[in-house]
Short mmCIF file of C-alpha atoms in Angstrom, two decimals:
data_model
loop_
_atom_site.label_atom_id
_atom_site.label_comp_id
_atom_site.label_asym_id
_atom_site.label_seq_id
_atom_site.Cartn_x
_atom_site.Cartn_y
_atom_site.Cartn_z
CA UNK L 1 132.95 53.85 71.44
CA UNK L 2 134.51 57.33 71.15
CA UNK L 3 138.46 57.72 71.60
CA UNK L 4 139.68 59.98 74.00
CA UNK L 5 140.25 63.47 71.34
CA UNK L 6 136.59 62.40 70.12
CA UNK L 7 135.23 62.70 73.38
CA UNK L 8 136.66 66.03 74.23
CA UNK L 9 134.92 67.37 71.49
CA UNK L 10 131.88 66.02 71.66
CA UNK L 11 132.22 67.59 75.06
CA UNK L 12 132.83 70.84 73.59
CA UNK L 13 130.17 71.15 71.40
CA UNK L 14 127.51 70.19 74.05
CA UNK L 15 129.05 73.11 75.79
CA UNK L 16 128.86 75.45 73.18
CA UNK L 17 124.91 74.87 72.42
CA UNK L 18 123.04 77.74 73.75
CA UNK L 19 121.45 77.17 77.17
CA UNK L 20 117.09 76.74 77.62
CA UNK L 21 116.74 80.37 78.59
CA UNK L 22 115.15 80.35 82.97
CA UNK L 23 112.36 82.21 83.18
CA UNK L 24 111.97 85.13 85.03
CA UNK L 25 110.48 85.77 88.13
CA UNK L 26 107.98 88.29 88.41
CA UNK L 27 105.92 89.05 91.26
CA UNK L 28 101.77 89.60 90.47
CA UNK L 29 102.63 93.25 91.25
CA UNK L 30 105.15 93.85 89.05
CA UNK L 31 103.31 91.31 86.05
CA UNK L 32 100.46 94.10 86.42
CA UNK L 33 102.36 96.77 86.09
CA UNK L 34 103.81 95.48 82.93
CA UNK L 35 104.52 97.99 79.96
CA UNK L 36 104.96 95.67 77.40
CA UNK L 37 104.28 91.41 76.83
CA UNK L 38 106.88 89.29 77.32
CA UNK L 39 108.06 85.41 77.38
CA UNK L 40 109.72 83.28 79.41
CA UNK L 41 107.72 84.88 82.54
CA UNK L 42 107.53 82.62 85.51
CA UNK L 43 104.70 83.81 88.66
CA UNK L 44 104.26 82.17 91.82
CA UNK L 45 101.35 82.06 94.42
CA UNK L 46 98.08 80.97 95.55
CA UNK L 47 94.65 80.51 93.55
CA UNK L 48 91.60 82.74 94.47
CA UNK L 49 89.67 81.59 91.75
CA UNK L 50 89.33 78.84 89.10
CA UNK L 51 86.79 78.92 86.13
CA UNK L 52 86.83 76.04 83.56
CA UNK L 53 85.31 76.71 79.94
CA UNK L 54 85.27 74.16 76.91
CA UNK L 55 87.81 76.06 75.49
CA UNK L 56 89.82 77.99 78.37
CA UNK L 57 90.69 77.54 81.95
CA UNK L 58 91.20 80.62 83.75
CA UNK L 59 93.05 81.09 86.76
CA UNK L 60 93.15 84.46 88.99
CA UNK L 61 96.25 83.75 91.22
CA UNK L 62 97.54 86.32 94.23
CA UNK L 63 101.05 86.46 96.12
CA UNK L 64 100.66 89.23 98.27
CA UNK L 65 101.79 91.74 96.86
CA UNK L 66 98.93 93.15 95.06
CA UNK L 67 95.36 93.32 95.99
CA UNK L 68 94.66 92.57 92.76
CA UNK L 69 94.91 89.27 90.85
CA UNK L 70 96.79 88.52 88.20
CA UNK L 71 94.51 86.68 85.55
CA UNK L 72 95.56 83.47 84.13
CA UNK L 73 94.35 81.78 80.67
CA UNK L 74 95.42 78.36 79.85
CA UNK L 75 94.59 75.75 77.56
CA UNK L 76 92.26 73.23 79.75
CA UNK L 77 94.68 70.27 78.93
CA UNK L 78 96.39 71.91 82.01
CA UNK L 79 93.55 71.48 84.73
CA UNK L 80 94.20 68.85 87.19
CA UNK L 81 92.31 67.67 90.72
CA UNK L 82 94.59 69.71 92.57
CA UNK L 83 94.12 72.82 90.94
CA UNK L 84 91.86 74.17 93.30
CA UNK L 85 91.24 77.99 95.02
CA UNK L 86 93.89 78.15 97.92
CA UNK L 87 96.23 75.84 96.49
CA UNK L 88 100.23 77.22 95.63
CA UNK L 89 100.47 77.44 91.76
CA UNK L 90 104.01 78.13 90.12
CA UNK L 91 102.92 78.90 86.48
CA UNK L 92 105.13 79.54 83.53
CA UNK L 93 104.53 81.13 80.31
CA UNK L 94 104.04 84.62 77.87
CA UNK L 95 102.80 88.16 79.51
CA UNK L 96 100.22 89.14 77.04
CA UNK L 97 98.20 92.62 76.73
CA UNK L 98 94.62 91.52 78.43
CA UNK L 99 91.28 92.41 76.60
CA UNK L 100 90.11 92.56 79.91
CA UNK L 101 89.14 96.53 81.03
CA UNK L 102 89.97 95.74 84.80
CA UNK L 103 94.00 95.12 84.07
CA UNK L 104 96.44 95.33 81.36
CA UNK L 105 98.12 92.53 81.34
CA UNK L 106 97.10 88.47 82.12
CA UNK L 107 99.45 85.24 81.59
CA UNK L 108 99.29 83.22 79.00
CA UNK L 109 100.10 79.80 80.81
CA UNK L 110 102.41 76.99 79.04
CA UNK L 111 103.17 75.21 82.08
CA UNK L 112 100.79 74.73 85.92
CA UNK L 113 102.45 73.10 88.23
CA UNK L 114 100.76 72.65 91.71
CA UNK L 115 103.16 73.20 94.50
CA UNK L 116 100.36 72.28 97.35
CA UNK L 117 97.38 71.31 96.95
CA UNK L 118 94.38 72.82 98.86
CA UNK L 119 91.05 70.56 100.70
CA UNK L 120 88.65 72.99 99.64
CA UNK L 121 86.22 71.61 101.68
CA UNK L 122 87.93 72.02 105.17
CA UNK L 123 89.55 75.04 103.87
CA UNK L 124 87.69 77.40 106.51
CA UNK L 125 87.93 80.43 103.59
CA UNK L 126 85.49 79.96 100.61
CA UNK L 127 85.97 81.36 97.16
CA UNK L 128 84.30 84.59 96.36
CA UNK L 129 82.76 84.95 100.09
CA UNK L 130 82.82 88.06 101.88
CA UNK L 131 83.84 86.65 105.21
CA UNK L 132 82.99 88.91 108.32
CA UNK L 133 86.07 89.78 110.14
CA UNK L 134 84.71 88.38 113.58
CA UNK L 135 84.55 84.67 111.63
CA UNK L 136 88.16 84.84 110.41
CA UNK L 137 89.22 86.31 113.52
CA UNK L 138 89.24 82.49 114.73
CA UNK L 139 91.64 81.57 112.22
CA UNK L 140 94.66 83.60 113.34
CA UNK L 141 96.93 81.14 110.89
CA UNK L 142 95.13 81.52 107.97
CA UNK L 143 93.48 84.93 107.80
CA UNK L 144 96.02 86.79 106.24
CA UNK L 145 94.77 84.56 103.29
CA UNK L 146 91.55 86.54 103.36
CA UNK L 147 91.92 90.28 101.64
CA UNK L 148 90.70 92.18 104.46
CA UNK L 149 93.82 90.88 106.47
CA UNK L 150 96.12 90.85 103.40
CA UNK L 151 95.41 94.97 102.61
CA UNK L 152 95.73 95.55 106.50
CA UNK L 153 98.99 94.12 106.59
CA UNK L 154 100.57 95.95 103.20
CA UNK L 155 99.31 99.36 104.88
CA UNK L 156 101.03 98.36 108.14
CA UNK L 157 104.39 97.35 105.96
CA UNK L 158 103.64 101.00 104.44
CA UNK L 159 102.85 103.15 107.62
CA UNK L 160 105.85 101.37 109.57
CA UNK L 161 107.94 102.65 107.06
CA UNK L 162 106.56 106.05 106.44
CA UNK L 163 106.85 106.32 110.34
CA UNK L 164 110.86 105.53 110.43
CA UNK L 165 110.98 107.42 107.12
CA UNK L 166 109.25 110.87 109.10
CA UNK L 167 111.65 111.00 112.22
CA UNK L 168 115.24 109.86 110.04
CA UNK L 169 114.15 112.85 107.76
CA UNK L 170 114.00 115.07 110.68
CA UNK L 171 117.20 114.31 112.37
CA UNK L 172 115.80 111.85 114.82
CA UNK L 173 117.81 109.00 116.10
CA UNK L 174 116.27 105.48 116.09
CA UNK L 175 116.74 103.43 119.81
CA UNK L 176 116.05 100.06 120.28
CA UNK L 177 114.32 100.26 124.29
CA UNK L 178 114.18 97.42 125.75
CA UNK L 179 111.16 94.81 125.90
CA UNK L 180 112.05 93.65 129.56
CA UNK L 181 112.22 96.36 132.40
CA UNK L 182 112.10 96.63 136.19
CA UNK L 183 110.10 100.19 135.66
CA UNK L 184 106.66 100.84 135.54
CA UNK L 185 106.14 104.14 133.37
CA UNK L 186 102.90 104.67 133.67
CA UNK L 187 102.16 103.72 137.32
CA UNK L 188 99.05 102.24 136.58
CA UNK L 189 100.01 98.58 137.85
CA UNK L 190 98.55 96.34 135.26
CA UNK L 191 101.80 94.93 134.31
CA UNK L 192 102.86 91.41 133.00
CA UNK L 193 105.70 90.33 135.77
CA UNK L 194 108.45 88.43 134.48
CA UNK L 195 109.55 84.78 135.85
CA UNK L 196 111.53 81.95 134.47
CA UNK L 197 109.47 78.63 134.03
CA UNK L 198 111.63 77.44 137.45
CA UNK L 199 110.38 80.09 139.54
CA UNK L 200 106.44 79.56 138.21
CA UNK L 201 107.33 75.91 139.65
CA UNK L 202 108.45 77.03 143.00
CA UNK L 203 105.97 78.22 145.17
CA UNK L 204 108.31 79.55 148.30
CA UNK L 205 110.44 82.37 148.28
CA UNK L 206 112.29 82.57 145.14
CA UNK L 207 115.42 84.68 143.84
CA UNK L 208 114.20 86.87 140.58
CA UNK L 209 116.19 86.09 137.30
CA UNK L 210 117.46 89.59 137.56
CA UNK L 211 117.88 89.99 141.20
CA UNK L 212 114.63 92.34 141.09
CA UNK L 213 111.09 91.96 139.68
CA UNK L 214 111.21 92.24 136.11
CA UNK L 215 108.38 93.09 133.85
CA UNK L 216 107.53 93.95 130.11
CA UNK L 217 107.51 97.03 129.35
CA UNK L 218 104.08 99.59 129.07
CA UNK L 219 106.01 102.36 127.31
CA UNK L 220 109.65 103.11 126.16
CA UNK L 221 109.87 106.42 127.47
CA UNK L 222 112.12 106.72 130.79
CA UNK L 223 114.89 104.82 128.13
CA UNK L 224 114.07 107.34 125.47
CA UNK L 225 114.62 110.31 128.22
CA UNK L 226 117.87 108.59 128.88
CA UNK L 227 119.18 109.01 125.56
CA UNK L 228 118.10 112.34 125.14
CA UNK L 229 120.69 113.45 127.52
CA UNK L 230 122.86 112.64 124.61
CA UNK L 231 120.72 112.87 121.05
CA UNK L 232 118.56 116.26 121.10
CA UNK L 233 116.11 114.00 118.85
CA UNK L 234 115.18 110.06 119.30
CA UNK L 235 112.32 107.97 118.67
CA UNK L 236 111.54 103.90 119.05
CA UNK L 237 108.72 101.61 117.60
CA UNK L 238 107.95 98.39 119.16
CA UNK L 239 106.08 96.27 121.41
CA UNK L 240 103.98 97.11 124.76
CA UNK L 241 102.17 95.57 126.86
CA UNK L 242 99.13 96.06 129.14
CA UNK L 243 97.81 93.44 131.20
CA UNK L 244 94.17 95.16 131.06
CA UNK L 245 91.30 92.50 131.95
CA UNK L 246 89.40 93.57 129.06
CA UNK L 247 88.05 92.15 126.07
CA UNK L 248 86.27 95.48 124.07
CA UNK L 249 86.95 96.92 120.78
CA UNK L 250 89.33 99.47 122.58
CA UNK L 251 91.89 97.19 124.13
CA UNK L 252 94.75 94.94 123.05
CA UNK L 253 97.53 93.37 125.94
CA UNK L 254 100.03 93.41 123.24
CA UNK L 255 100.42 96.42 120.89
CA UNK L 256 102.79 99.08 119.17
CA UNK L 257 103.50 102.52 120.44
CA UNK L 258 105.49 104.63 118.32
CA UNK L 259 107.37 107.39 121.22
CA UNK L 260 109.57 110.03 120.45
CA UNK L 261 111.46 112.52 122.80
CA UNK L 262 112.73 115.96 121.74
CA UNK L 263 115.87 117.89 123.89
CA UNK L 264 115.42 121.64 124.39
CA UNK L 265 112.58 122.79 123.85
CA UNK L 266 110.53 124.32 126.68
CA UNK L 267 106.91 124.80 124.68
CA UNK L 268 104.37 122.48 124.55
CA UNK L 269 103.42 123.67 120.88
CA UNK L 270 106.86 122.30 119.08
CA UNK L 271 105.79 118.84 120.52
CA UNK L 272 102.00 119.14 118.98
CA UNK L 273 103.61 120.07 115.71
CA UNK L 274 106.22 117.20 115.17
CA UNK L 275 102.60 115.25 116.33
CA UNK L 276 100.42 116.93 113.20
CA UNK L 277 103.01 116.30 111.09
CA UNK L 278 103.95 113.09 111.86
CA UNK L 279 100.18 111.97 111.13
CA UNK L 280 99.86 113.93 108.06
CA UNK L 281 103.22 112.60 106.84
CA UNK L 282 102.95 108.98 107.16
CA UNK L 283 98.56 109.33 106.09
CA UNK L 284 99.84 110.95 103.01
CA UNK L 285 102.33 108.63 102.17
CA UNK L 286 99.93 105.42 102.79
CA UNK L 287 97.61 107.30 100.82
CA UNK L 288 99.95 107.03 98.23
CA UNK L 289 101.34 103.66 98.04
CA UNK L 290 98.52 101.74 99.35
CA UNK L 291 95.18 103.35 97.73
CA UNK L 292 93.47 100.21 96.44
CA UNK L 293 94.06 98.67 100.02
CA UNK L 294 92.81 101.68 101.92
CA UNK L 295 89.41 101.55 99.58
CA UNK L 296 88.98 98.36 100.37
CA UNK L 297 88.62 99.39 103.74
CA UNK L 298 86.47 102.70 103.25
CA UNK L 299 83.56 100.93 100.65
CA UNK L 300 83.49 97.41 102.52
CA UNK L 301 84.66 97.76 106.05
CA UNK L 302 83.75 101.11 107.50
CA UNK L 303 81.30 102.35 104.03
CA UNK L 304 78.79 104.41 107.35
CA UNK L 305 81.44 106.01 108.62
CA UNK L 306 82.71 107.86 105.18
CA UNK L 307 86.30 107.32 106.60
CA UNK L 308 87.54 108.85 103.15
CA UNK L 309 85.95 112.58 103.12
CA UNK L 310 86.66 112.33 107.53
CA UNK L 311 90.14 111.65 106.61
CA UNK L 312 90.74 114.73 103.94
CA UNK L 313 88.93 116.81 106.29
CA UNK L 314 92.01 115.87 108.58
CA UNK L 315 94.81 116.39 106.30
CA UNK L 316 93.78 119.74 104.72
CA UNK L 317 92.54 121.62 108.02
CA UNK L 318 94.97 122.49 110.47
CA UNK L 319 94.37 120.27 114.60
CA UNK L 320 92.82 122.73 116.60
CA UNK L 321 93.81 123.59 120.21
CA UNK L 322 91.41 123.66 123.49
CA UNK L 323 92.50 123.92 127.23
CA UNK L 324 91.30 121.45 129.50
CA UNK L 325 89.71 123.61 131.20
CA UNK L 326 87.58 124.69 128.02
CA UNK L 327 87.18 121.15 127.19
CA UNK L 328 85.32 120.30 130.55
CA UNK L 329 82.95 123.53 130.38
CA UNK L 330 82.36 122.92 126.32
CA UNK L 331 80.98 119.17 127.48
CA UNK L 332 78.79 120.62 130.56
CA UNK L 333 77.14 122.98 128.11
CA UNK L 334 76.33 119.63 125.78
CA UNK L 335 72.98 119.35 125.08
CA UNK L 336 73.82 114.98 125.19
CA UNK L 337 73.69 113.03 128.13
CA UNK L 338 76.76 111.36 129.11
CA UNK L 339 77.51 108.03 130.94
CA UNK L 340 80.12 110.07 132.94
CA UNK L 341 78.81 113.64 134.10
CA UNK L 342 82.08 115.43 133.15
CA UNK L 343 83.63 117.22 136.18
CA UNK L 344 86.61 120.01 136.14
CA UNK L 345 89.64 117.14 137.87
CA UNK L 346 88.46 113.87 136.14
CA UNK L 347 89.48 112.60 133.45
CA UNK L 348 88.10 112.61 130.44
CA UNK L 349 86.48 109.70 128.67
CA UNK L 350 86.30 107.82 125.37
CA UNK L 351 82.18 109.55 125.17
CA UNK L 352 83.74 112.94 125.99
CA UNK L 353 86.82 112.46 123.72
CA UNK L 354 84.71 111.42 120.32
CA UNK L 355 82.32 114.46 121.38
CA UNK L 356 84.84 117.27 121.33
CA UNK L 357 85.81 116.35 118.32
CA UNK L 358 82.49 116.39 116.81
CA UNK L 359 82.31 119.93 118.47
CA UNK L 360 85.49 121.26 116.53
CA UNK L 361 84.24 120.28 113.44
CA UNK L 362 85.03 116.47 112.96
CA UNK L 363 88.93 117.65 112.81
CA UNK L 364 91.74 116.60 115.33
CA UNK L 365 91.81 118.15 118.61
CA UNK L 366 94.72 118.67 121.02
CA UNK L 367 93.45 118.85 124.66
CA UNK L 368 96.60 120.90 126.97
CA UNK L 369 97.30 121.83 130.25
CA UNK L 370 95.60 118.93 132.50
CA UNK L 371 95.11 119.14 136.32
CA UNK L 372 98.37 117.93 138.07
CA UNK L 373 97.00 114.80 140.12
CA UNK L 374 95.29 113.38 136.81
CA UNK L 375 98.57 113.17 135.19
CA UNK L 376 101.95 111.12 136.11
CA UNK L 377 105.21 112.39 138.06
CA UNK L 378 107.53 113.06 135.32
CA UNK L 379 105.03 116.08 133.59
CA UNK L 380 105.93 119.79 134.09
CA UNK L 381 104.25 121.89 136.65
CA UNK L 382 103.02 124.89 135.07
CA UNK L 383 103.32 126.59 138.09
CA UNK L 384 99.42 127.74 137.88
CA UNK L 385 98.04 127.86 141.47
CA UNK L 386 95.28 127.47 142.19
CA UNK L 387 93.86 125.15 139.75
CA UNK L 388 97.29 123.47 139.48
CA UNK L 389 97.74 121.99 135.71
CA UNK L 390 100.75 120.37 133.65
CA UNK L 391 102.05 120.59 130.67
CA UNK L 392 100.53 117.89 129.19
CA UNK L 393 98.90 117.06 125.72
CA UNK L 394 96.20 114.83 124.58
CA UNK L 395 95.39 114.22 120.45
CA UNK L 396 92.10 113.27 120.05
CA UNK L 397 90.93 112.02 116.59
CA UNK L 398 87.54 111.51 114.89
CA UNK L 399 86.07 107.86 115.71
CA UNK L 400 89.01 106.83 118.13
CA UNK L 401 89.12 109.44 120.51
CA UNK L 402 92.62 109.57 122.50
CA UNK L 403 95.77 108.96 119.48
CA UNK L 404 98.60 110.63 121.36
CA UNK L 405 99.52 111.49 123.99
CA UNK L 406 102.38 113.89 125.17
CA UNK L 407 104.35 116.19 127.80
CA UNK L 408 106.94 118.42 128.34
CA UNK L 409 108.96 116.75 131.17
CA UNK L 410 109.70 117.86 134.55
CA UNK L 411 113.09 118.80 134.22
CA UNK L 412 113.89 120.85 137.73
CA UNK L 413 115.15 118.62 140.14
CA UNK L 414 113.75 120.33 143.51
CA UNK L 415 110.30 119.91 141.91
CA UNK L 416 111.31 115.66 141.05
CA UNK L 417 113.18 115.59 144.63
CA UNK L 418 109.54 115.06 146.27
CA UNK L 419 108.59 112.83 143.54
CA UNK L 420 111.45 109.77 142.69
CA UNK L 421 114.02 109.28 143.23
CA UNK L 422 115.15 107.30 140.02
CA UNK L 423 115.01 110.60 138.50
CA UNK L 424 116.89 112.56 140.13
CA UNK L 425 120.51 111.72 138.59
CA UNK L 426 119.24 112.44 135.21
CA UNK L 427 118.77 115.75 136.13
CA UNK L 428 121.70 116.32 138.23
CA UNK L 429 123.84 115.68 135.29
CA UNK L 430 123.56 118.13 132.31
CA UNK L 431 119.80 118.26 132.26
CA UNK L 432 117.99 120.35 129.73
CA UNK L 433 114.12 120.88 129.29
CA UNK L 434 112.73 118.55 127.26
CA UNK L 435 109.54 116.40 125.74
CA UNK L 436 108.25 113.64 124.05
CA UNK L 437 104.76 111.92 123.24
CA UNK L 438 103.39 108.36 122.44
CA UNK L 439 101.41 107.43 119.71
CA UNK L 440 99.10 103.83 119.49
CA UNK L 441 99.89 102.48 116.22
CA UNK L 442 97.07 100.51 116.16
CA UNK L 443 94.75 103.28 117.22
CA UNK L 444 96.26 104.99 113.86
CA UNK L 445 95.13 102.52 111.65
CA UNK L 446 91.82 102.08 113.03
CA UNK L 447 91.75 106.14 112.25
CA UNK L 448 92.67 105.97 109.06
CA UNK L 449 90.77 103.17 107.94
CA UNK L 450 87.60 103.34 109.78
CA UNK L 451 88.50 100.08 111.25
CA UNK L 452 85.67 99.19 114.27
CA UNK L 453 88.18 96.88 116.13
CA UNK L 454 91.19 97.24 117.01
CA UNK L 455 91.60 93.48 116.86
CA UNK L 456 91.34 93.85 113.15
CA UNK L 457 94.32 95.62 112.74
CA UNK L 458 97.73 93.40 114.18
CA UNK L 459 98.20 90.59 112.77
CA UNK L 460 98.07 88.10 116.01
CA UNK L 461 95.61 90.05 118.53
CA UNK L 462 96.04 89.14 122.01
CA UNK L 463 93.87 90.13 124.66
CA UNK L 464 92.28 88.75 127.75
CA UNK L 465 91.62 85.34 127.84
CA UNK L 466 92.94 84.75 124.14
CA UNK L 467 96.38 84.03 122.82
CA UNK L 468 96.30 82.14 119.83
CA UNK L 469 99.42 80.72 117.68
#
């Protein structure tokens, strides 16, 4: 037994022997984008593929960040039961130049440990299977697995950021509208009403949450004209809701609009411009960041609809400009028969949308100056008697038809008296012409990546008569 000095020491000398060096954590991403090999390299995530030789296991594992794997070669000593595609791998060892032409770099594993194991055999997702996206559509928890779902959602990270990115560079100010209002900006009625789980219990008269009917919200814009009594430039991206009864490749009830509203300015053309650049802008820099995930999309999930060559026809060629008025006589002189005859006063349609585009030479279209009554209360009379139009502005893109739309507001209170009167005070008090537009987020990504369904493009769709997880 050791006295008490010999103890110390020992003590000390334990302490003084260097340390096992921890391995470092690298994401596949960043393992891929190596520049040189290197030990002690730790990598976490799931399997996509396992292939056992007499002399070599290898292992192509995937964490999300990449679309590509990161290949794995380990001695087959290190195969066990649960190594399996799907299951969670944490794998330890040396970051070696690859002989392989398809990467640079692979793992050389010393150490597999399985973190969960996967049932490949219930797993609805089987290795190397191109699944259609209607089948894994019915596995909302488990589709981002699939890497269809996995590129979508890196382009949305990407877009979302190039979006907040475009408007802070230009001076815009970022507001947080609310989710829950007692508005409806639109005035088209399909609105999801707000109630407590009490008052869906009671079934006589009841006393609202809020002391008036509350709903969520179609559109951020009456908040955004709000604050643009007191920022010249703001924007918001987030949630809205539609309670459409419709289940087509058109129509979500829950999706993202990204709005933006711009103080004095009294033409209709500095709102279409912040519109073509703010498309341009944030397609460019997905372009850039994401371009393996975006050709996923143009060879395998839209290939017929060359999505790719559409899309630098968009970017290079400035959006032309039509009236209304020439819109409606360009489709009567259309040698195609449409569902809907198009008539000057109606509105146009998806058919009629996707055709003037065609007609301008498969490049962006803005559609101005629509009849008053087609439009809502808060767009500015352009004072045009007799055919009576706003200033309002439609962007139609290739494949999608309607992307934007946009206005300047009615800012003169005697023509608002006859209106609302919720609008009158912000124009009593300091009012200055001004204009704004929305923009479907999700009807953005379905234009940029050829997309079919707009289902295919949010992570948890919900529409009529579905609301899974």
């Amino acid at each position: 037994m050791l006295g008490a000095r010999g103890g110390w020491q020992a003590l000390r000398r334990c302490a003084s022997l260097p340390r096992a060096q921890r391995a470092v954590r690298l994401r596949v991403r960043e393992a891929l984008r190596a520049q040189e090999p290197a030990g002690g390299v730790k990598v976490q995530g799931w399997v996509r593929s396992v292939r056992s030789q007499k002399e070599v296991l290898f292992l192509h594992i995937n964490d999300g960040s990449s679309l590509e794997n990161l290949q794995v070669v380990a001695d087959p000593s290190l195969e066990n039961r649960d190594l399996t595609f799907g299951s969670a791998v944490e794998v330890q060892g040396k970051l070696v130049k690859s002989p392989h032409r398809m990467q640079d770099m692979e793992l050389k594993a010393e150490t597999i440990h399985v973190v969960g194991s996967c049932d490949t055999w219930s797993f609805p997702l089987k290795m190397k299977e191109r699944h259609p996206l209607e089948y894994i559509r019915q596995f909302p928890h488990l589709r981002c697995r699939s890497n269809t779902l996995s590129s979508l959602l890196r382009i949305r990270s990407e877009a979302t950021a190039a979006i907040h990115s475009f408007f802070q560079d230009n001076g815009y100010v970022h507001i947080h509208t609310p989710i829950i209002t007692s508005n409806d900006c639109e005035g088209a009625g399909e609105l999801f009403q707000i109630e407590t789980s009490h008052e869906a219990r009671e079934s006589a008269e009841k006393t609202h949450f809020f002391n008036v009917p509350a709903f969520l919200t179609v559109s951020g814009q009456l908040h955004l004209e709000v604050m643009a009594g007191a920022f010249t430039h703001v924007f918001t991206f987030g949630p809205t809701f539609r309670a459409e009864n419709s289940q087509s490749r058109r129509h979500l009830a829950e999706f993202y609009m990204v709005e933006a509203e711009l103080s004095f300015t009294e033409s209709l053309q500095d709102i279409m411009q912040v519109m073509e650049d703010l498309f341009k802008t944030a397609t460019n820099t997905v372009l850039s960041k994401c371009p393996h995930d975006v050709g996923l999309f143009h060879k395998y999930i839209a290939p017929a609809q060359k999505t790719k060559d559409r899309l630098e026809q968009m970017l290079k060629n400035k959006f032309v400009t039509i009236s209304y008025n020439e819109a409606v006589e360009i489709l009567k002189q259309a040698s195609q028969t449409f569902t809907f005859k198009p008539e000057w006063g109606c509105d146009l349609r998806t058919e009629h949308e996707k055709y003037l585009v065609k007609h301008c030479g498969e490049v962006p279209v803005f559609v101005i100056n629509y009849p008053y009554n087609l439009k809502p209360f808060y767009m500015r009379d352009n004072e045009d008697e007799p055919q009576h139009t706003v200033a309002a502005v439609d962007l139609l893109v290739p494949g999608i038809g309607e992307l934007c739309g946009g206005s300047l507001r009615e800012e003169r209170l005697p023509f608002l008296e006859s209106r609302l009167q919720r609008y009158l005070d912000l124009r009593k008090f300091g009012s200055v012409p001004h204009g704004g537009f929305g923009m479907g987020f999700e009807r953005y990504l379905q234009c940029i990546l050829g997309a079919d369904n707009i289902k295919d493009v949010i992570p948890f769709p919900r529409f009529s008569h579905s609301c899974l997880l």
